[in-house]
Short mmCIF file of C-alpha atoms in Angstrom, two decimals:
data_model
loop_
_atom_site.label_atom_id
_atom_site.label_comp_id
_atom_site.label_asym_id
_atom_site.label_seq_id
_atom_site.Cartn_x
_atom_site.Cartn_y
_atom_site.Cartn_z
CA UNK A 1396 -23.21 -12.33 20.98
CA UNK A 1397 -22.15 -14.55 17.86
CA UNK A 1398 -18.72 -15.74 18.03
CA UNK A 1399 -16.38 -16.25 15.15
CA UNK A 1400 -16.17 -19.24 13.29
CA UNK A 1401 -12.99 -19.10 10.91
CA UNK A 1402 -11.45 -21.86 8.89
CA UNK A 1403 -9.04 -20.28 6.34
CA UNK A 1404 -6.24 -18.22 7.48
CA UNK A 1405 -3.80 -15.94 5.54
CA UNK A 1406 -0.33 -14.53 6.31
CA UNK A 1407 -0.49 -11.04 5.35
CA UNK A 1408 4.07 -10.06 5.66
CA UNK A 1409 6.66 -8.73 3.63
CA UNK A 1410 9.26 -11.50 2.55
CA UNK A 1411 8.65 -13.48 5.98
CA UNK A 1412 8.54 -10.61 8.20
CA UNK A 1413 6.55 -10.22 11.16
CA UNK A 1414 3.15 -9.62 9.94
CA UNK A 1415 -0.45 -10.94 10.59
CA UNK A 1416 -3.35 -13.53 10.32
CA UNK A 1417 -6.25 -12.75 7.92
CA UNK A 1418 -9.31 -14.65 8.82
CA UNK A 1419 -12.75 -14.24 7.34
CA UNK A 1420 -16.46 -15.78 8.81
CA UNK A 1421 -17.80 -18.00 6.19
CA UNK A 1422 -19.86 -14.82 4.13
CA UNK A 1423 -16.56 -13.27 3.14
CA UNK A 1424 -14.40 -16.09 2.67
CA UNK A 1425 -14.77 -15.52 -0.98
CA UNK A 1426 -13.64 -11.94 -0.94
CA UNK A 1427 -10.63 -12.61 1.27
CA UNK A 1428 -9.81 -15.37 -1.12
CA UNK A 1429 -10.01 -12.88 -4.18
CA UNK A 1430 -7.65 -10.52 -1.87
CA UNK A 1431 -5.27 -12.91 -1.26
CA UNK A 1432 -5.25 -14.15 -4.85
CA UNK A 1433 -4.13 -10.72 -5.56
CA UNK A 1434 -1.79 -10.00 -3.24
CA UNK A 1435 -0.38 -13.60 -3.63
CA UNK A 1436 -0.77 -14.59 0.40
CA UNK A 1437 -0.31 -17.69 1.40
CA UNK A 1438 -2.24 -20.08 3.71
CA UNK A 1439 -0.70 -19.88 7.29
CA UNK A 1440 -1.94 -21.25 10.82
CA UNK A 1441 0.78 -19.14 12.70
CA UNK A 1442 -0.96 -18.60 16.06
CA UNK A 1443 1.26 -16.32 17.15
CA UNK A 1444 0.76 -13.64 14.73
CA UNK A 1445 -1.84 -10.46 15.56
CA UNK A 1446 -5.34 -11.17 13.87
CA UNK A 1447 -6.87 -9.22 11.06
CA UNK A 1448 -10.54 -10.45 11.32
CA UNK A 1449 -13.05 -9.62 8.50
CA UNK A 1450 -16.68 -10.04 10.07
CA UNK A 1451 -20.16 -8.93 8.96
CA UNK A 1452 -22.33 -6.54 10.86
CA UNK A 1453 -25.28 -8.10 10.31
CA UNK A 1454 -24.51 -11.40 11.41
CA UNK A 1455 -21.57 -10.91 14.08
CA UNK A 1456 -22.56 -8.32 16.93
CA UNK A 1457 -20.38 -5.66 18.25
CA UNK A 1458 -20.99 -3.22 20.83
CA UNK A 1459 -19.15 0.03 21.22
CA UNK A 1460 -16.93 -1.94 24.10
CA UNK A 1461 -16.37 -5.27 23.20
CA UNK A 1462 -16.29 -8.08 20.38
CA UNK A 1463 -16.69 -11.74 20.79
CA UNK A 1464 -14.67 -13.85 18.83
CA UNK A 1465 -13.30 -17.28 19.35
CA UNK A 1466 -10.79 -16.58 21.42
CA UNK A 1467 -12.39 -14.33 23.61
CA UNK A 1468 -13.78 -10.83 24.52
CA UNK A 1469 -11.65 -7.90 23.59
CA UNK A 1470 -12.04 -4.47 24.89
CA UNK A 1471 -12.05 -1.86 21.78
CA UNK A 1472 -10.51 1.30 21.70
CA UNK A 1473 -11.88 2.62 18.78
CA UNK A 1474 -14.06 2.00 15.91
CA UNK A 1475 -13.46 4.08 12.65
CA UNK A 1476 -16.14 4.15 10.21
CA UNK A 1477 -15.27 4.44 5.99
CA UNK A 1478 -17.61 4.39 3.00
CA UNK A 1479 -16.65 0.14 2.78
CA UNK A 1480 -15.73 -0.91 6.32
CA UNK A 1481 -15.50 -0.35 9.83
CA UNK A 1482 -12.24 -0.66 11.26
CA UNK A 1483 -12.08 -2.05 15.08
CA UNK A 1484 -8.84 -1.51 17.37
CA UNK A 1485 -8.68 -2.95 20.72
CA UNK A 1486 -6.71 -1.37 23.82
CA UNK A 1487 -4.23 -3.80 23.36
CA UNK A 1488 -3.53 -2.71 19.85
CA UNK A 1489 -2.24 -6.29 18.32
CA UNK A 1490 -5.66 -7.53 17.71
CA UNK A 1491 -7.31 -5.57 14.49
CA UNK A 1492 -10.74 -6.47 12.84
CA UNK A 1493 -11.93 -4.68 10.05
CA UNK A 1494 -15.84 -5.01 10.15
CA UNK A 1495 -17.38 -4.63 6.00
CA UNK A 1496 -20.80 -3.56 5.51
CA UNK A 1497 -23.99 -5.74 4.98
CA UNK A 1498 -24.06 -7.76 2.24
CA UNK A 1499 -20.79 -6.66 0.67
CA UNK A 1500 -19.91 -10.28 -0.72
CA UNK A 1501 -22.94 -9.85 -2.87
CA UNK A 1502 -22.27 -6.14 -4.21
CA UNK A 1503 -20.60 -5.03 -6.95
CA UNK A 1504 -17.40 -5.79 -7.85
CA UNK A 1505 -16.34 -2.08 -7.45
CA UNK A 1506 -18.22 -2.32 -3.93
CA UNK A 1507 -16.03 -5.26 -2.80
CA UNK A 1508 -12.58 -3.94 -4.30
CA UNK A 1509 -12.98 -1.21 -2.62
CA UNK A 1510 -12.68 -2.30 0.95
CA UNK A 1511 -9.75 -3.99 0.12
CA UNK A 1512 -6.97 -1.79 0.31
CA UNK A 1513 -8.27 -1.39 4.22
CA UNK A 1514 -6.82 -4.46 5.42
CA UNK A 1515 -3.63 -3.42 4.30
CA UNK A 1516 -3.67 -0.81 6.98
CA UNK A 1517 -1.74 -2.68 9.44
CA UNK A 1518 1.16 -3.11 7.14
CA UNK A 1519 1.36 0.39 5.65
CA UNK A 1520 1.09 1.64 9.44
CA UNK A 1521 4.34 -0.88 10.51
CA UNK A 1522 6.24 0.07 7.12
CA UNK A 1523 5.88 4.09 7.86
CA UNK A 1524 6.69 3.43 11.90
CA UNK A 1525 10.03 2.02 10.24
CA UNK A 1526 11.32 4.76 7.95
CA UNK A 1527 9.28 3.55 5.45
CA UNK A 1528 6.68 5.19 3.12
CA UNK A 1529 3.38 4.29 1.12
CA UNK A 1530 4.01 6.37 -2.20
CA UNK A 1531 1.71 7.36 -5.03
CA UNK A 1532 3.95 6.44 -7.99
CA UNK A 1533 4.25 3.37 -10.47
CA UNK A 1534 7.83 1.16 -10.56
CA UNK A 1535 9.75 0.47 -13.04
CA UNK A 1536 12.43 -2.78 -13.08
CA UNK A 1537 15.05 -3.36 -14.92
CA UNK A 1538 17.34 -6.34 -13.82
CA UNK A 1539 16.11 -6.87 -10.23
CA UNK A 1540 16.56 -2.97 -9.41
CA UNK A 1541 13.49 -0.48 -9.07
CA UNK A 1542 13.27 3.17 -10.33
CA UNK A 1543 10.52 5.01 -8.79
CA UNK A 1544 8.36 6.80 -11.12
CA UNK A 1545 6.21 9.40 -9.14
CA UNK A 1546 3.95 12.88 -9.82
CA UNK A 1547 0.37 14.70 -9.30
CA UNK A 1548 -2.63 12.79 -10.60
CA UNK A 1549 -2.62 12.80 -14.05
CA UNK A 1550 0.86 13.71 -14.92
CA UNK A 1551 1.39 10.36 -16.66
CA UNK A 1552 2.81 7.68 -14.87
CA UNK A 1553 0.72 4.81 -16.53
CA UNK A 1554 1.84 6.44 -19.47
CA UNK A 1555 5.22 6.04 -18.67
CA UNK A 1556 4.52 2.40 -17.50
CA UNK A 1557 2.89 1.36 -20.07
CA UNK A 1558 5.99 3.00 -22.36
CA UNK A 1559 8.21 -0.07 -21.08
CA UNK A 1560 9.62 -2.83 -22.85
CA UNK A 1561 12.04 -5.74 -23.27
CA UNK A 1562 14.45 -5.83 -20.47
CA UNK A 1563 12.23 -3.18 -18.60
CA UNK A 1564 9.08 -4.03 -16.27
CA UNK A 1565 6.29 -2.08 -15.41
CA UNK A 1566 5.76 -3.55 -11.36
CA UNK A 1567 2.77 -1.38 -10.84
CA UNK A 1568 1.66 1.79 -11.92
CA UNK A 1569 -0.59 3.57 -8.89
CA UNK A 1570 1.27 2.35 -5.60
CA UNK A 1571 3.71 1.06 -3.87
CA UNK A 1572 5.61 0.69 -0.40
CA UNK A 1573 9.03 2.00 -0.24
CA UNK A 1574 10.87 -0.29 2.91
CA UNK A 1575 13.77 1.12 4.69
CA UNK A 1576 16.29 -1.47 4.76
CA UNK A 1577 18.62 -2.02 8.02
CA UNK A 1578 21.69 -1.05 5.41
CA UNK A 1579 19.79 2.50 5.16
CA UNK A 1580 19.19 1.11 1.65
CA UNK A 1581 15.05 0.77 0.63
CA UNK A 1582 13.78 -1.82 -1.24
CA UNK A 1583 10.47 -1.13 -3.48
CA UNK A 1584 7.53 -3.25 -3.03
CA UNK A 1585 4.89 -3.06 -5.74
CA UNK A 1586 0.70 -2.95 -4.74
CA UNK A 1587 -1.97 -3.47 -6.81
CA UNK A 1588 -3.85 -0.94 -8.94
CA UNK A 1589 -6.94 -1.54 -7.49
CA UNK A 1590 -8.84 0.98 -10.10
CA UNK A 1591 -8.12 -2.06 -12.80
CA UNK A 1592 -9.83 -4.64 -10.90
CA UNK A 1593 -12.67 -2.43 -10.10
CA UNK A 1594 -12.98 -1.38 -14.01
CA UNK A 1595 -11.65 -4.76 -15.49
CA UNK A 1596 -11.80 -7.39 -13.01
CA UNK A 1597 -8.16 -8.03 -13.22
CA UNK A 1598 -4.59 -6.20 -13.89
CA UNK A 1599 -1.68 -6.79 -16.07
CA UNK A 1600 0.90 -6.31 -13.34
CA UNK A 1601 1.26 -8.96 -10.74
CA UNK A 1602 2.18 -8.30 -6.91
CA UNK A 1603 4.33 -9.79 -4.69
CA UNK A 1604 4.97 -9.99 -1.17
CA UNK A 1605 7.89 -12.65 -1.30
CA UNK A 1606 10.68 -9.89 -2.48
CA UNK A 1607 10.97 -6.36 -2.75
CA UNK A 1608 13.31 -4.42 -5.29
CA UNK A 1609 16.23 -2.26 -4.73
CA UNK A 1610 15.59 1.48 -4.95
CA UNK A 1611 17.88 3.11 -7.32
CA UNK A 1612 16.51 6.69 -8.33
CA UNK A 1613 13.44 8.47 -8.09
CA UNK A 1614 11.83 9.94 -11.51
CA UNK A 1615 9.59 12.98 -10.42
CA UNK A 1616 7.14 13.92 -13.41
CA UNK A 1617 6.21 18.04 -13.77
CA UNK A 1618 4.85 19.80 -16.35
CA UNK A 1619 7.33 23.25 -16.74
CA UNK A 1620 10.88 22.16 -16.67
CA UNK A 1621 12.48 22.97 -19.69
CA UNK A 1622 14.74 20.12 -20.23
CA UNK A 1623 14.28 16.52 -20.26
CA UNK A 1624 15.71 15.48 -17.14
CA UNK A 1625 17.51 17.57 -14.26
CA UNK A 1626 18.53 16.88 -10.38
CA UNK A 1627 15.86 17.70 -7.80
CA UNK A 1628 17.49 19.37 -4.68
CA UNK A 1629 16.97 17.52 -1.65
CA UNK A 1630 14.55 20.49 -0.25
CA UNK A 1631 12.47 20.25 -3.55
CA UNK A 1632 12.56 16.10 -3.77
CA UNK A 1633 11.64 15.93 0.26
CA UNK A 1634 8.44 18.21 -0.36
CA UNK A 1635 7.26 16.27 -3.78
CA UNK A 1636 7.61 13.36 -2.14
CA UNK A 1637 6.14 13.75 0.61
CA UNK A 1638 3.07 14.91 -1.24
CA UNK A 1639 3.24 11.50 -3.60
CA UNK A 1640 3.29 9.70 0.02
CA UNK A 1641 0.28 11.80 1.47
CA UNK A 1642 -1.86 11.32 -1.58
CA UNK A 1643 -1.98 7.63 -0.31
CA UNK A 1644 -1.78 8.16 3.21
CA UNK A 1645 -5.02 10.30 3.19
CA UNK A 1646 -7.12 7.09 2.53
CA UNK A 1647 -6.48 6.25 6.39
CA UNK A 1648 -6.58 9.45 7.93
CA UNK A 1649 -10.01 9.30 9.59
CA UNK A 1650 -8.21 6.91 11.60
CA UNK A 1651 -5.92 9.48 13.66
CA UNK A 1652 -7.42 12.19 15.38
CA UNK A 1653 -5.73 15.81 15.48
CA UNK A 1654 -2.93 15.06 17.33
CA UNK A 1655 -2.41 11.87 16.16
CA UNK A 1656 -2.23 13.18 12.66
CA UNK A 1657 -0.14 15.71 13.39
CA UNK A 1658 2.15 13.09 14.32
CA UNK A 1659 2.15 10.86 11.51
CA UNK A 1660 2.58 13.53 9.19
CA UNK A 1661 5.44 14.38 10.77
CA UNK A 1662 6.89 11.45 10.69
CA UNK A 1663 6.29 11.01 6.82
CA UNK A 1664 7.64 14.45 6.32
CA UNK A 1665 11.05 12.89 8.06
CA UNK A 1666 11.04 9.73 6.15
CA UNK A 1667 10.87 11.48 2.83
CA UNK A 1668 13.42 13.88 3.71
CA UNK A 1669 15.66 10.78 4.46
CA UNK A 1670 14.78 9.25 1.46
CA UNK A 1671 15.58 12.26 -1.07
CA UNK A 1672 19.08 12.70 1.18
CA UNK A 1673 19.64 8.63 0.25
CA UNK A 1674 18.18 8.23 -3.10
CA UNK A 1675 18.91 10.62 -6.46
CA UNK A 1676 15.80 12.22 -7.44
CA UNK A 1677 15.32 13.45 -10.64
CA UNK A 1678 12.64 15.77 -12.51
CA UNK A 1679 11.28 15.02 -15.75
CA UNK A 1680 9.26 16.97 -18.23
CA UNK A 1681 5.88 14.42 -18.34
CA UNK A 1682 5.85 15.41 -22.75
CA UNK A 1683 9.19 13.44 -22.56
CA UNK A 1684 7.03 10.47 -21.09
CA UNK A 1685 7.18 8.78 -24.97
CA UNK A 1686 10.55 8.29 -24.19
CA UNK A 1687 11.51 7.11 -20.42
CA UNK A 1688 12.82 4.11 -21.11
CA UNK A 1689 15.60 6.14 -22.90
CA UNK A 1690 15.84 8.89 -20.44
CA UNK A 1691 16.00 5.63 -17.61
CA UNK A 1692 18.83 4.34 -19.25
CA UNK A 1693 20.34 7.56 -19.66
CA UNK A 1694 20.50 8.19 -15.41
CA UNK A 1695 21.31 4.59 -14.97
CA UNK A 1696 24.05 4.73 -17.19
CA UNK A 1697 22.84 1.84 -19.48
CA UNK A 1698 23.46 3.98 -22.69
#
């Protein structure tokens, strides 16, 4: 069995937190380049950090048992198979690979975005074992603080992002990671819209990994409510919420198996009910959507 050969290695962390090592063999060097270029990881030889590997099928053998790499063989737990990748999890869990399909540095670009958002499982996993959440929603900024903008598919929140203007950023417009902070603050972390690289080969909104954003309020977007804004009871935020988080979530879910996903759910059904109980939620009529930077400055008491 082919061992790994790796020269490059990436620190994939939140603002210097504990994190891990991406390393790719020499065929997908290119596309972890292009992922770190995105998420704006840096170079790091930490050795003491868990390893994300990104191998080839074709060219680096695996068994249902074991993988070879470098620094020896590891006994796998599991192997999860997805339309892009394979992901590989050893029994002692802090050694990850994530196996892509033949020949997916030469496929399309949609192809190859695509099996990006995988190796961001670790992290999303870590964040939601914390009190944290992965949210379907976009962020907007306005002097270092974060409003969460979040609704059903298609009820306009790249509308609303793309609304903002002068002293107000649009972070990101898809999703995002929502960090409990040890104050029982949370600080909001934009992620890349990966549909815009796939359709345009690059995005107007940047991502970082060096700082997140306090959380200050929650816009919820549904069609219905009469006025222009009103409060969301905590009941009502916890179960929209939740349903913005699982719309993301999902992606991993062939990962757990019954038990294990009643589990996690359950413990993303607590985080958002801590969340709504900590943050102000509001709901807003998506026609109003022409004006939300108004109706932000309105609940932020700008104006």
């Amino acid at each position: 069995m082919k061992q790994l050969a790796v020269e490059n290695s990436y620190r994939l962390s939140l603002s210097g937190s504990c994190g891990w090592q991406l390393q790719a063999v020499p065929e997908l060097e290119s596309w972890l380049q292009q992922f770190c270029r995105i998420m704006e990881l840096q170079k790091s030889n930490d050795q003491k950090l868990p390893l994300l590997r990104c191998l080839t099928e074709d060219r680096y053998g695996y068994d249902r048992k074991t993988l070879s790499t470098n620094v020896g063989t590891h006994n796998i737990h599991s192997i999860i198979q997805f339309p892009a990748v394979k992901l590989i999890f050893y029994n002692n869990r802090d050694i990850d690979a994530i196996i892509c399909k033949e020949g997916i540095g030469s496929k399309t670009q949609g192809f190859s975005i695509e099996a990006m958002p995988y190796l961001l499982y670790p992290l999303h996993n870590q964040i939601i074992s914390e009190g944290g959440l992965l949210m379907h929603a976009a962020l907007a900024e306005h002097e270092g603080k974060a409003w969460l903008i979040a609704g059903k598919s298609g009820s306009g929140k790249t509308t609303c992002s793309n609304q903002l203007h002068g002293k107000w950023k649009s972070l990101c417009d898809d999703e995002c990671l929502i960090v409990k902070n040890s104050s029982d603050g949370f600080s909001a972390w934009p992620l890349p819209s990966w549909n815009e690289f796939i359709n345009n080969g690059n995005s107007i909104r940047a991502c970082t990994t060096t700082h997140g954003f306090p959380l200050c309020g929650i816009l919820y977007l549904e069609k219905g409510n009469d006025s222009n804004i009103s409060s969301m009871n905590s009941a009502l935020s916890t179960l929209s919420l939740y349903y913005a988080a699982l719309a993301k979530c999902i992606r991993y879910y062939q990962i757990y198996d019954g038990i294990a996903r009643k589990n996690i759910n359950g413990i993303m059904l607590n985080n958002t009910d801590y969340l709504a109980r900590q943050i102000p939620v509001y709901r807003i009529n998506p026609s109003y959507c022409n004006n939300i930077q108004e109706l932000l400055e309105k609940i932020a008491g700008i104006i």
